PDB file of C-alpha atoms in Angstrom:
ATOM      1  CA  MET A1302       0.030  -0.038   0.032  1.00 52.00           C
ATOM      2  CA  ASN A1303       2.686   2.600   0.930  1.00 60.00           C
ATOM      3  CA  GLU A1304       4.494   2.534  -2.436  1.00 65.00           C
ATOM      4  CA  VAL A1305       7.206   5.303  -3.112  1.00 62.00           C
ATOM      5  CA  LEU A1306       7.362   6.768  -6.684  1.00 57.00           C
ATOM      6  CA  THR A1307      10.581   8.076  -7.787  1.00 62.00           C
ATOM      7  CA  ARG A1308      10.689  10.899 -10.351  1.00 56.00           C
ATOM      8  CA  ALA A1309      11.845   8.517 -13.037  1.00 54.00           C
ATOM      9  CA  ASP A1310       8.744   6.432 -12.321  1.00 57.00           C
ATOM     10  CA  VAL A1311       6.364   9.427 -12.831  1.00 49.00           C
ATOM     11  CA  THR A1312       8.328  10.723 -15.709  1.00 51.00           C
ATOM     12  CA  ALA A1313       8.064   7.294 -17.457  1.00 53.00           C
ATOM     13  CA  SER A1314       4.395   6.781 -16.729  1.00 52.00           C
ATOM     14  CA  THR A1315       3.568  10.409 -17.964  1.00 49.00           C
ATOM     15  CA  ALA A1316       5.519   9.940 -21.130  1.00 48.00           C
ATOM     16  CA  SER A1317       4.100   6.789 -21.958  1.00 49.00           C
ATOM     17  CA  SER A1318       0.457   8.050 -21.231  1.00 50.00           C
ATOM     18  CA  LEU A1319       1.032  10.999 -23.437  1.00 46.00           C
ATOM     19  CA  SER A1320       2.743   9.047 -26.264  1.00 51.00           C
ATOM     20  CA  PRO A1321      -0.662   8.728 -28.276  1.00 52.00           C
ATOM     21  CA  LEU A1322      -1.068  12.495 -28.108  1.00 50.00           C
ATOM     22  CA  VAL A1323       2.376  13.471 -29.123  1.00 45.00           C
ATOM     23  CA  PRO A1324       2.089  14.456 -32.898  1.00 57.00           C
ATOM     24  CA  SER A1325       5.720  13.742 -33.751  1.00 64.00           C
ATOM     25  CA  SER A1326       4.866  10.169 -33.121  1.00 79.00           C
ATOM     26  CA  ASN A1327       1.877  10.346 -35.786  1.00 90.00           C
ATOM     27  CA  LEU A1328       3.336   9.567 -39.172  1.00 92.00           C
ATOM     28  CA  PRO A1329      -0.225   9.806 -41.084  1.00 94.00           C
ATOM     29  CA  LEU A1330      -0.962  13.213 -39.533  1.00 94.00           C
ATOM     30  CA  ILE A1331       2.302  14.594 -40.107  1.00 93.00           C
ATOM     31  CA  SER A1332       2.471  13.359 -43.838  1.00 94.00           C
ATOM     32  CA  ALA A1333      -0.902  14.723 -44.306  1.00 95.00           C
ATOM     33  CA  PHE A1334      -0.209  18.271 -42.686  1.00 95.00           C
ATOM     34  CA  LEU A1335       3.177  18.492 -44.674  1.00 95.00           C
ATOM     35  CA  SER A1336       1.507  17.523 -47.871  1.00 95.00           C
ATOM     36  CA  PHE A1337      -1.142  20.140 -47.500  1.00 94.00           C
ATOM     37  CA  ALA A1338       1.425  22.863 -46.549  1.00 93.00           C
ATOM     38  CA  LEU A1339       3.740  22.097 -49.452  1.00 95.00           C
ATOM     39  CA  ALA A1340       0.950  22.014 -52.108  1.00 92.00           C
ATOM     40  CA  GLN A1341      -0.383  25.271 -50.742  1.00 91.00           C
ATOM     41  CA  PHE A1342       3.213  26.513 -51.015  1.00 90.00           C
ATOM     42  CA  LEU A1343       3.916  25.351 -54.499  1.00 91.00           C
ATOM     43  CA  LYS A1344       0.511  27.255 -55.845  1.00 87.00           C
ATOM     44  CA  ILE A1345       2.380  30.558 -55.317  1.00 84.00           C
ATOM     45  CA  PHE A1346       4.972  29.107 -57.981  1.00 83.00           C
ATOM     46  CA  THR A1347       2.556  27.441 -60.317  1.00 80.00           C
ATOM     47  CA  THR A1348       0.591  30.671 -60.371  1.00 76.00           C
ATOM     48  CA  TRP A1349       3.649  32.629 -61.198  1.00 75.00           C
ATOM     49  CA  TYR A1350       4.367  30.272 -64.000  1.00 77.00           C
ATOM     50  CA  LYS A1351       1.017  30.213 -65.615  1.00 75.00           C
ATOM     51  CA  GLU A1352      -0.066  33.964 -64.920  1.00 75.00           C
ATOM     52  CA  LYS A1353       3.686  35.685 -64.651  1.00 77.00           C
ATOM     53  CA  ARG A1354       2.614  37.272 -61.342  1.00 75.00           C
ATOM     54  CA  TRP A1355       3.248  36.471 -57.685  1.00 72.00           C
ATOM     55  CA  ASP A1356       0.051  35.963 -55.601  1.00 69.00           C
ATOM     56  CA  SER A1357       0.645  35.242 -52.133  1.00 68.00           C
ATOM     57  CA  LYS A1358      -3.026  34.974 -51.545  1.00 66.00           C
ATOM     58  CA  ARG A1359      -2.709  31.368 -53.179  1.00 63.00           C
ATOM     59  CA  LEU A1360      -1.298  30.304 -49.894  1.00 60.00           C
ATOM     60  CA  LEU A1361      -4.795  30.198 -48.345  1.00 66.00           C
ATOM     61  CA  ASP A1362      -7.002  29.774 -51.449  1.00 69.00           C
ATOM     62  CA  SER A1363      -8.595  26.617 -52.736  1.00 69.00           C
ATOM     63  CA  GLY A1364      -8.182  25.322 -56.377  1.00 69.00           C
ATOM     64  CA  GLY A1365      -5.158  25.582 -58.503  1.00 73.00           C
ATOM     65  CA  MET A1366      -2.263  23.284 -59.203  1.00 81.00           C
ATOM     66  CA  PRO A1367      -1.466  21.174 -57.177  1.00 89.00           C
ATOM     67  CA  SER A1368      -4.760  20.128 -55.433  1.00 89.00           C
ATOM     68  CA  SER A1369      -3.997  20.293 -51.547  1.00 89.00           C
ATOM     69  CA  HIS A1370      -6.876  18.436 -50.808  1.00 91.00           C
ATOM     70  CA  SER A1371      -5.950  15.531 -52.826  1.00 94.00           C
ATOM     71  CA  ALA A1372      -2.208  15.899 -51.410  1.00 96.00           C
ATOM     72  CA  THR A1373      -3.555  15.810 -48.017  1.00 95.00           C
ATOM     73  CA  VAL A1374      -5.726  12.582 -48.457  1.00 96.00           C
ATOM     74  CA  SER A1375      -3.576  10.737 -50.397  1.00 97.00           C
ATOM     75  CA  ALA A1376      -0.671  11.133 -47.925  1.00 97.00           C
ATOM     76  CA  LEU A1377      -2.984  10.389 -45.189  1.00 97.00           C
ATOM     77  CA  ALA A1378      -4.182   7.008 -46.928  1.00 97.00           C
ATOM     78  CA  VAL A1379      -0.419   5.966 -47.981  1.00 97.00           C
ATOM     79  CA  ALA A1380       1.019   6.771 -44.665  1.00 96.00           C
ATOM     80  CA  ILE A1381      -1.754   4.801 -42.827  1.00 96.00           C
ATOM     81  CA  GLY A1382      -1.026   1.994 -45.385  1.00 96.00           C
ATOM     82  CA  PHE A1383       2.610   1.942 -44.372  1.00 94.00           C
ATOM     83  CA  GLN A1384       1.746   2.139 -40.685  1.00 93.00           C
ATOM     84  CA  GLU A1385      -1.137  -0.245 -40.267  1.00 93.00           C
ATOM     85  CA  GLY A1386      -0.969  -2.287 -43.353  1.00 93.00           C
ATOM     86  CA  ILE A1387      -2.897  -2.166 -46.557  1.00 93.00           C
ATOM     87  CA  GLY A1388      -5.110  -5.063 -45.172  1.00 94.00           C
ATOM     88  CA  SER A1389      -6.388  -2.993 -42.080  1.00 95.00           C
ATOM     89  CA  SER A1390      -9.914  -1.262 -41.775  1.00 95.00           C
ATOM     90  CA  VAL A1391      -8.360   2.043 -41.194  1.00 96.00           C
ATOM     91  CA  PHE A1392      -6.535   2.022 -44.474  1.00 96.00           C
ATOM     92  CA  ALA A1393      -9.684   1.034 -46.258  1.00 97.00           C
ATOM     93  CA  ILE A1394     -11.415   3.982 -44.768  1.00 97.00           C
ATOM     94  CA  ALA A1395      -8.622   6.372 -45.740  1.00 97.00           C
ATOM     95  CA  VAL A1396      -8.638   5.123 -49.414  1.00 96.00           C
ATOM     96  CA  ILE A1397     -12.408   5.573 -49.628  1.00 97.00           C
ATOM     97  CA  LEU A1398     -12.167   9.059 -48.129  1.00 95.00           C
ATOM     98  CA  ALA A1399      -9.321  10.035 -50.445  1.00 95.00           C
ATOM     99  CA  CYS A1400     -11.411   8.713 -53.397  1.00 94.00           C
ATOM    100  CA  ILE A1401     -14.471  10.899 -52.484  1.00 93.00           C
ATOM    101  CA  VAL A1402     -12.449  13.995 -51.725  1.00 91.00           C
ATOM    102  CA  MET A1403     -10.564  13.592 -55.124  1.00 89.00           C
ATOM    103  CA  TYR A1404     -13.920  13.068 -57.138  1.00 88.00           C
ATOM    104  CA  ASP A1405     -15.725  16.051 -55.402  1.00 85.00           C
ATOM    105  CA  ALA A1406     -12.672  18.188 -56.375  1.00 83.00           C
ATOM    106  CA  THR A1407     -13.011  17.269 -60.065  1.00 81.00           C
ATOM    107  CA  GLY A1408     -16.718  16.982 -60.146  1.00 77.00           C
ATOM    108  CA  VAL A1409     -18.909  19.161 -57.964  1.00 74.00           C
ATOM    109  CA  ARG A1410     -16.490  21.770 -57.037  1.00 68.00           C
ATOM    110  CA  LEU A1411     -14.939  22.257 -60.352  1.00 70.00           C
ATOM    111  CA  HIS A1412     -18.504  22.890 -61.904  1.00 71.00           C
ATOM    112  CA  ALA A1413     -19.484  25.076 -59.071  1.00 74.00           C
ATOM    113  CA  GLY A1414     -16.422  27.329 -59.918  1.00 71.00           C
ATOM    114  CA  ARG A1415     -17.380  27.184 -63.564  1.00 76.00           C
ATOM    115  CA  GLN A1416     -21.000  28.143 -62.751  1.00 78.00           C
ATOM    116  CA  ALA A1417     -19.541  31.215 -60.620  1.00 77.00           C
ATOM    117  CA  GLU A1418     -17.396  32.463 -63.512  1.00 78.00           C
ATOM    118  CA  LEU A1419     -20.639  32.544 -65.766  1.00 82.00           C
ATOM    119  CA  LEU A1420     -22.764  34.338 -63.015  1.00 80.00           C
ATOM    120  CA  ASN A1421     -19.963  36.924 -62.258  1.00 76.00           C
ATOM    121  CA  GLN A1422     -19.795  37.670 -66.039  1.00 82.00           C
ATOM    122  CA  ILE A1423     -23.495  38.025 -66.102  1.00 81.00           C
ATOM    123  CA  VAL A1424     -23.511  40.416 -63.262  1.00 77.00           C
ATOM    124  CA  CYS A1425     -20.614  42.528 -64.994  1.00 78.00           C
ATOM    125  CA  GLU A1426     -22.863  42.944 -67.985  1.00 80.00           C
ATOM    126  CA  LEU A1427     -25.793  44.304 -66.148  1.00 79.00           C
ATOM    127  CA  PRO A1428     -26.607  48.090 -66.235  1.00 80.00           C
ATOM    128  CA  PRO A1429     -25.193  50.001 -63.310  1.00 80.00           C
ATOM    129  CA  GLU A1430     -28.568  50.916 -62.133  1.00 79.00           C
ATOM    130  CA  HIS A1431     -29.635  47.216 -61.699  1.00 77.00           C
ATOM    131  CA  PRO A1432     -29.853  46.415 -58.064  1.00 75.00           C
ATOM    132  CA  LEU A1433     -27.239  43.266 -58.547  1.00 74.00           C
ATOM    133  CA  SER A1434     -24.682  45.364 -60.483  1.00 71.00           C
ATOM    134  CA  ASN A1435     -22.793  46.145 -57.297  1.00 76.00           C
ATOM    135  CA  VAL A1436     -22.966  42.715 -55.861  1.00 75.00           C
ATOM    136  CA  ARG A1437     -19.400  41.199 -54.852  1.00 78.00           C
ATOM    137  CA  PRO A1438     -18.183  38.521 -57.251  1.00 72.00           C
ATOM    138  CA  LEU A1439     -18.514  34.962 -56.280  1.00 68.00           C
ATOM    139  CA  ARG A1440     -15.256  32.820 -55.780  1.00 66.00           C
ATOM    140  CA  ASP A1441     -14.635  31.018 -59.029  1.00 64.00           C
ATOM    141  CA  SER A1442     -11.512  29.030 -58.198  1.00 64.00           C
ATOM    142  CA  LEU A1443     -13.157  26.102 -56.293  1.00 65.00           C
ATOM    143  CA  GLY A1444     -12.556  22.877 -58.031  1.00 70.00           C
ATOM    144  CA  HIS A1445      -9.556  21.306 -59.746  1.00 76.00           C
ATOM    145  CA  THR A1446      -8.874  19.862 -63.257  1.00 84.00           C
ATOM    146  CA  PRO A1447      -7.981  16.171 -63.274  1.00 87.00           C
ATOM    147  CA  LEU A1448      -4.313  16.938 -63.768  1.00 90.00           C
ATOM    148  CA  GLN A1449      -4.337  19.200 -60.682  1.00 89.00           C
ATOM    149  CA  VAL A1450      -5.913  16.252 -58.624  1.00 92.00           C
ATOM    150  CA  VAL A1451      -3.406  13.787 -60.012  1.00 93.00           C
ATOM    151  CA  ALA A1452      -0.373  15.863 -59.199  1.00 93.00           C
ATOM    152  CA  GLY A1453      -1.721  16.623 -55.641  1.00 94.00           C
ATOM    153  CA  GLY A1454      -2.303  12.928 -55.256  1.00 95.00           C
ATOM    154  CA  LEU A1455       1.220  12.186 -56.425  1.00 96.00           C
ATOM    155  CA  LEU A1456       2.649  14.926 -54.232  1.00 96.00           C
ATOM    156  CA  GLY A1457       0.936  13.412 -51.122  1.00 96.00           C
ATOM    157  CA  CYS A1458       2.292   9.772 -52.138  1.00 96.00           C
ATOM    158  CA  ILE A1459       5.894  11.008 -52.255  1.00 96.00           C
ATOM    159  CA  ILE A1460       5.673  13.025 -49.100  1.00 95.00           C
ATOM    160  CA  ALA A1461       4.337   9.941 -47.262  1.00 95.00           C
ATOM    161  CA  PHE A1462       6.835   7.815 -48.791  1.00 95.00           C
ATOM    162  CA  LEU A1463       9.764  10.141 -47.778  1.00 94.00           C
ATOM    163  CA  MET A1464       8.361  10.513 -44.385  1.00 91.00           C
ATOM    164  CA  ARG A1465       8.195   6.756 -43.826  1.00 87.00           C
ATOM    165  CA  LYS A1466      11.918   6.700 -44.926  1.00 80.00           C
ATOM    166  CA  SER A1467      13.023   9.408 -42.577  1.00 77.00           C
ATOM    167  CA  SER A1468      11.383   7.933 -39.447  1.00 68.00           C
TER     168      SER A1468
END
């Protein structure tokens, strides 16, 4: 009953109870966040290449090359596959999630962006006295082309692979 705990015992028990919460030990989470950040950072350079202008707002915008959503979910799925095995239920869930996100990026979100472009054009052509002529333009960079999704997916796979090799 009268057990004496040393500082080493307390430190060891605290460290072991906190290890699931320490993000540095969570390869899938780190791979996903790193892929997202790198994809967003690369958008600055792909925008410069395509439009010959620097646009730091691309760091926070959706749409563009490469798809950060695709990079994130593919890195997550691949890292889970490395960590848990491709036969695990968690890997299956991650793959299905990745497929849904990538499909949505090239489907619903891409077409919503194209519709926003058309609506913005219609509003611009309205006469100045029309009540909708001063409406703020809709965001039209929402979705991705299939190439942007594939590029994001490849980026995520590469990041997860490199993170596995480094740990």
